Amino acid sequence: MARRKKIYEGKAKILYEGPEPGTLVQYFKDDATAFNAQKKEVVDGKGVLNNRLSEFFMTGLNNIGVPTHFIKRLNMREQLVRSCEIIPLEVVVRNVAAGSLSKRLGIEEGTVLTRPIVEYYYKDDKLGDPMVTEEHIAAFGWASQQDMDDILSLALRVNDFMSGVMMAVGIRLVDFKIEIGRLYDGDYQRLIVADEISPDSCRLWDAESGQKLDKDVFRRDLGDLADAYTEVARRLGVMPKNSQPITKPTLIN
Ligand code: 5GP
């Protein structure tokens, strides 16, 4: 097989040069990291599950007219995506208090917010992705006012879509993080949802029991991460109902 050019390797994914100009191949690794990579583990099957789940969410968004980088899934671990310039912001939308919001403001986890809260974090591992305001974003030229209007609108549309899809399968979308990319078309640019949407970047709680079905299972040592993600995939019909969690191949005598 011809060697591919690696463009970028992150904590959970690798980007390779794509088959055509303007495309990339996004490879989902099994590596799980938390607390800025201070906690690390390999979770067999996580990459396969996130590839399928991100495909599911991005396809749904494309279908309702929310532009994303996703073109098609190529195989178990890879998808073809549009190459774009990532805006150095993590855009977080919250429906229910949890995680850093609860910690920072002392609001009890599980408190339903009266309106979605959108927050911005500057993407910089060395700084621990600090929270920033629109003032910082404008002053440092990370995005224009028009970009910010478009980002807010994209974030809220993703929230409406994802909340509905998850509630239909008995899961509460507590919060999530997305990344936004710029796509250039001649003199014009368009903003699109990039990176991934998966249980790695969302908080998902069972609507009845409150059971966590997202990366907090790993962050807080609450059980088997692959089992939690498999449950999300099963409920969404992304995996057959009776399939076992994806693990390494085992030899059968
Ligand atoms: P919090 O700010 O409460 O830690 O996170 C809010 C939401 O954004 C959670 O769903 C969390 O999973 C997601 N999130 C925040 N930062 C990151 C990040 O660096 N990587 C990923 N994958 N998700 C993040």
Coordinates of C-alpha atoms and ligand atoms in Angstrom, one line a residue:
M1 CA 0.0 0.0 0.0
A2 CA 1.3 3.5 -0.9
R3 CA 2.4 5.5 2.2
R4 CA 0.2 8.5 2.9
K5 CA 1.3 11.9 4.0
K6 CA 0.4 12.6 7.6
I7 CA -0.9 16.2 7.9
Y8 CA -1.6 16.2 11.6
E9 CA -1.8 13.9 14.6
G10 CA -4.0 14.8 17.5
K11 CA -4.9 13.0 20.7
A12 CA -7.8 10.9 19.2
K13 CA -7.4 11.3 15.5
I14 CA -4.9 11.5 12.6
L15 CA -5.4 13.5 9.4
Y16 CA -3.8 12.2 6.2
E17 CA -3.6 13.9 2.8
G18 CA -6.8 13.0 0.9
P19 CA -7.2 11.5 -2.6
E20 CA -8.2 14.8 -4.2
P21 CA -7.1 18.4 -3.5
G22 CA -9.3 19.9 -0.8
T23 CA -9.9 16.6 0.9
L24 CA -8.4 14.8 3.9
V25 CA -8.7 11.4 5.4
Q26 CA -9.6 11.5 9.1
Y27 CA -8.5 8.4 11.0
F28 CA -10.1 7.7 14.5
K29 CA -7.7 6.2 17.0
D30 CA -8.6 4.1 20.0
D31 CA -6.7 6.4 22.4
A32 CA -8.7 8.0 25.2
T33 CA -7.2 11.0 26.9
A34 CA -8.5 13.4 29.6
F35 CA -7.3 16.3 31.7
N36 CA -5.2 17.6 28.8
A37 CA -3.7 14.1 28.2
Q38 CA -2.6 13.6 31.8
K39 CA -4.9 10.5 31.9
K40 CA -4.4 8.2 28.9
E41 CA -5.6 4.7 27.9
V42 CA -6.3 2.7 24.8
V43 CA -9.9 1.7 24.6
D44 CA -10.4 -1.0 22.1
G45 CA -13.0 -0.2 19.5
K46 CA -13.5 3.5 20.5
G47 CA -12.2 4.7 17.1
V48 CA -14.5 2.5 15.2
L49 CA -17.5 3.7 17.3
N50 CA -16.6 7.4 17.0
N51 CA -16.1 7.1 13.3
R52 CA -19.6 5.6 12.9
L53 CA -21.2 8.0 15.4
S54 CA -19.6 11.1 13.9
E55 CA -20.7 9.9 10.4
F56 CA -24.3 9.6 11.8
F57 CA -24.4 13.1 13.3
M58 CA -22.6 14.9 10.5
T59 CA -24.7 13.2 7.8
G60 CA -27.9 14.3 9.7
L61 CA -26.6 17.8 9.9
N62 CA -25.7 17.9 6.2
N63 CA -29.2 16.6 5.5
I64 CA -30.9 19.5 7.3
G65 CA -28.6 22.1 5.6
V66 CA -26.0 22.6 8.4
P67 CA -22.7 22.4 6.5
T68 CA -20.1 20.1 7.8
H69 CA -16.7 18.8 6.7
F70 CA -18.0 15.3 6.3
I71 CA -18.0 13.7 2.8
K72 CA -18.2 10.0 3.3
R73 CA -17.0 7.1 5.5
L74 CA -14.3 5.2 3.9
N75 CA -13.9 2.2 6.2
M76 CA -14.2 1.2 9.9
R77 CA -11.8 3.9 11.1
E78 CA -11.6 6.5 8.4
Q79 CA -13.7 9.1 6.8
L80 CA -13.2 11.5 3.9
V81 CA -13.6 15.1 4.9
R82 CA -13.2 18.5 3.4
S83 CA -9.9 20.2 4.2
C84 CA -10.6 23.5 6.0
E85 CA -8.8 26.0 8.1
I86 CA -9.8 25.4 11.7
I87 CA -10.7 28.4 13.8
P88 CA -8.7 28.1 17.0
L89 CA -11.8 28.0 19.2
E90 CA -13.7 25.2 21.0
V91 CA -17.4 26.1 20.9
V92 CA -19.3 24.6 23.8
V93 CA -23.1 24.5 24.1
R94 CA -24.7 23.6 27.4
N95 CA -28.3 22.6 28.2
V96 CA -27.7 21.2 31.6
A97 CA -25.1 22.3 34.2
A98 CA -22.2 19.8 34.4
G99 CA -18.4 19.7 34.2
S100 CA -16.4 22.9 34.2
L101 CA -19.6 25.1 34.4
S102 CA -20.6 23.4 37.7
K103 CA -17.1 23.5 39.1
R104 CA -16.5 27.2 38.1
L105 CA -19.8 28.6 39.2
G106 CA -20.8 26.1 41.9
I107 CA -24.0 25.1 40.1
E108 CA -25.2 21.7 41.0
E109 CA -24.6 19.1 38.2
G110 CA -27.9 18.3 36.5
T111 CA -29.5 21.8 36.9
V112 CA -31.4 22.4 33.8
L113 CA -30.4 25.7 32.2
T114 CA -33.2 28.1 31.3
R115 CA -31.6 28.7 27.9
P116 CA -28.6 27.1 26.2
I117 CA -25.3 28.7 27.1
V118 CA -22.7 29.1 24.4
E119 CA -19.0 29.4 25.6
Y120 CA -15.8 29.8 23.7
Y121 CA -12.4 28.3 24.6
Y122 CA -9.1 29.1 23.0
K123 CA -7.7 25.9 21.5
D124 CA -4.2 25.7 23.0
D125 CA -3.1 22.5 24.8
K126 CA -0.2 24.3 26.5
L127 CA -2.5 26.8 28.1
G128 CA -5.2 24.2 28.9
D129 CA -7.8 25.6 26.4
P130 CA -8.7 28.7 28.5
M131 CA -12.2 30.2 28.3
V132 CA -12.3 33.4 26.2
T133 CA -15.0 36.0 25.5
E134 CA -16.0 37.5 22.2
E135 CA -13.9 40.5 23.1
H136 CA -10.7 38.4 23.1
I137 CA -11.8 36.7 19.9
A138 CA -12.2 40.1 18.2
A139 CA -9.1 41.7 19.7
F140 CA -6.8 38.8 18.7
G141 CA -8.4 38.5 15.3
W142 CA -9.4 34.8 15.7
A143 CA -12.8 35.5 14.1
S144 CA -14.7 38.5 12.8
Q145 CA -18.1 39.7 14.1
Q146 CA -19.7 38.1 11.1
D147 CA -17.9 34.8 11.8
M148 CA -19.1 35.0 15.4
D149 CA -22.8 35.5 14.3
D150 CA -22.4 32.5 12.0
I151 CA -20.7 30.4 14.6
L152 CA -23.4 31.1 17.2
S153 CA -26.1 30.2 14.6
L154 CA -24.3 27.0 13.7
A155 CA -23.8 26.0 17.3
L156 CA -27.5 26.5 18.2
R157 CA -28.6 24.6 15.1
V158 CA -26.3 21.7 16.0
N159 CA -27.7 21.8 19.5
D160 CA -31.4 21.7 18.3
F161 CA -30.7 18.8 16.0
M162 CA -28.6 16.8 18.4
S163 CA -30.9 17.4 21.3
G164 CA -33.9 16.1 19.3
V165 CA -32.0 13.1 17.9
M166 CA -30.8 12.1 21.3
M167 CA -34.1 12.7 23.1
A168 CA -35.8 10.4 20.6
V169 CA -33.6 7.5 21.9
G170 CA -34.0 8.4 25.6
I171 CA -30.7 10.3 26.0
R172 CA -30.3 13.8 27.3
L173 CA -27.8 16.0 25.5
V174 CA -26.2 17.8 28.5
D175 CA -23.5 19.7 26.6
F176 CA -21.1 19.3 23.7
K177 CA -18.1 20.8 22.0
I178 CA -17.7 21.6 18.3
E179 CA -15.0 23.0 16.1
I180 CA -15.6 25.3 13.2
G181 CA -13.6 25.4 9.9
R182 CA -13.3 28.0 7.2
L183 CA -13.8 26.7 3.6
Y184 CA -12.6 29.1 0.9
D185 CA -14.3 29.3 -2.4
G186 CA -12.6 32.0 -4.5
D187 CA -13.0 35.3 -2.7
Y188 CA -15.7 33.9 -0.5
Q189 CA -15.5 31.8 2.7
R190 CA -18.0 29.6 4.4
L191 CA -18.0 28.3 7.9
I192 CA -18.6 24.6 8.4
V193 CA -18.8 22.2 11.4
A194 CA -15.5 20.3 11.4
D195 CA -13.5 17.8 13.6
E196 CA -15.9 15.3 15.1
I197 CA -19.2 14.9 17.0
S198 CA -19.1 11.9 19.2
P199 CA -19.5 10.8 22.8
D200 CA -15.9 12.0 23.2
S201 CA -17.0 15.6 22.7
C202 CA -20.6 15.5 24.2
R203 CA -22.1 14.7 27.6
L204 CA -24.9 12.2 27.1
W205 CA -27.1 11.1 30.1
D206 CA -29.7 8.4 30.0
A207 CA -33.0 10.4 30.2
E208 CA -34.5 8.1 32.9
S209 CA -31.6 6.9 35.0
G210 CA -29.1 9.7 34.4
Q211 CA -26.4 7.1 33.6
K212 CA -23.5 8.7 31.8
L213 CA -22.9 7.4 28.3
D214 CA -20.0 9.7 27.3
K215 CA -16.3 10.3 28.0
D216 CA -17.0 11.2 31.6
V217 CA -17.1 7.3 32.1
F218 CA -13.4 7.4 31.4
R219 CA -12.6 10.8 33.0
R220 CA -14.3 9.7 36.3
D221 CA -13.6 5.9 36.2
L222 CA -17.3 5.0 36.0
G223 CA -17.0 1.8 34.0
D224 CA -16.3 0.6 30.5
L225 CA -16.1 3.4 27.9
A226 CA -16.6 1.1 24.9
D227 CA -19.8 -0.3 26.5
A228 CA -21.2 3.2 27.0
Y229 CA -20.4 4.3 23.4
T230 CA -21.8 1.0 22.1
E231 CA -25.1 1.7 23.9
V232 CA -25.3 5.1 22.3
A233 CA -24.6 3.5 18.8
R234 CA -27.2 0.8 19.4
R235 CA -29.9 3.2 20.5
L236 CA -29.3 5.3 17.4
G237 CA -29.5 2.2 15.2
V238 CA -25.9 2.8 14.1
M239 CA -25.1 -0.7 15.3
P240 CA -27.2 -3.8 15.3
K241 CA -29.2 -4.2 18.5
N242 CA -27.5 -7.5 19.5
S243 CA -24.0 -6.7 18.6
Q244 CA -21.3 -7.0 21.2
P245 CA -18.9 -4.2 22.1
I246 CA -16.2 -3.9 19.5
T247 CA -13.0 -5.4 20.8
K248 CA -9.8 -6.7 19.3
P249 CA -10.2 -9.9 17.3
T250 CA -10.0 -13.0 19.5
L251 CA -8.7 -16.4 18.4
I252 CA -11.3 -19.1 18.4
N253 CA -9.9 -22.6 19.0
Ligands
5GP1 P1 -16.4 21.1 30.2 O1 -16.1 22.5 29.9 O2 -17.5 21.0 31.1 O3 -15.2 20.3 30.6 O4 -16.8 20.4 28.8 C1 -18.0 20.8 28.1 C2 -18.3 19.9 26.9 O5 -17.3 20.1 25.9 C3 -18.2 18.4 27.3 O6 -19.1 17.7 26.6 C4 -16.8 18.0 26.9 O7 -16.8 16.6 26.5 C5 -16.5 18.9 25.7 N1 -15.1 19.3 25.6 C6 -14.5 20.4 26.2 N2 -13.2 20.4 25.9 C7 -13.0 19.4 25.1 C8 -11.8 18.9 24.5 O8 -10.7 19.4 24.6 N3 -11.9 17.7 23.8 C9 -13.1 17.1 23.6 N4 -13.2 15.9 22.9 N5 -14.3 17.5 24.2 C10 -14.2 18.7 24.9

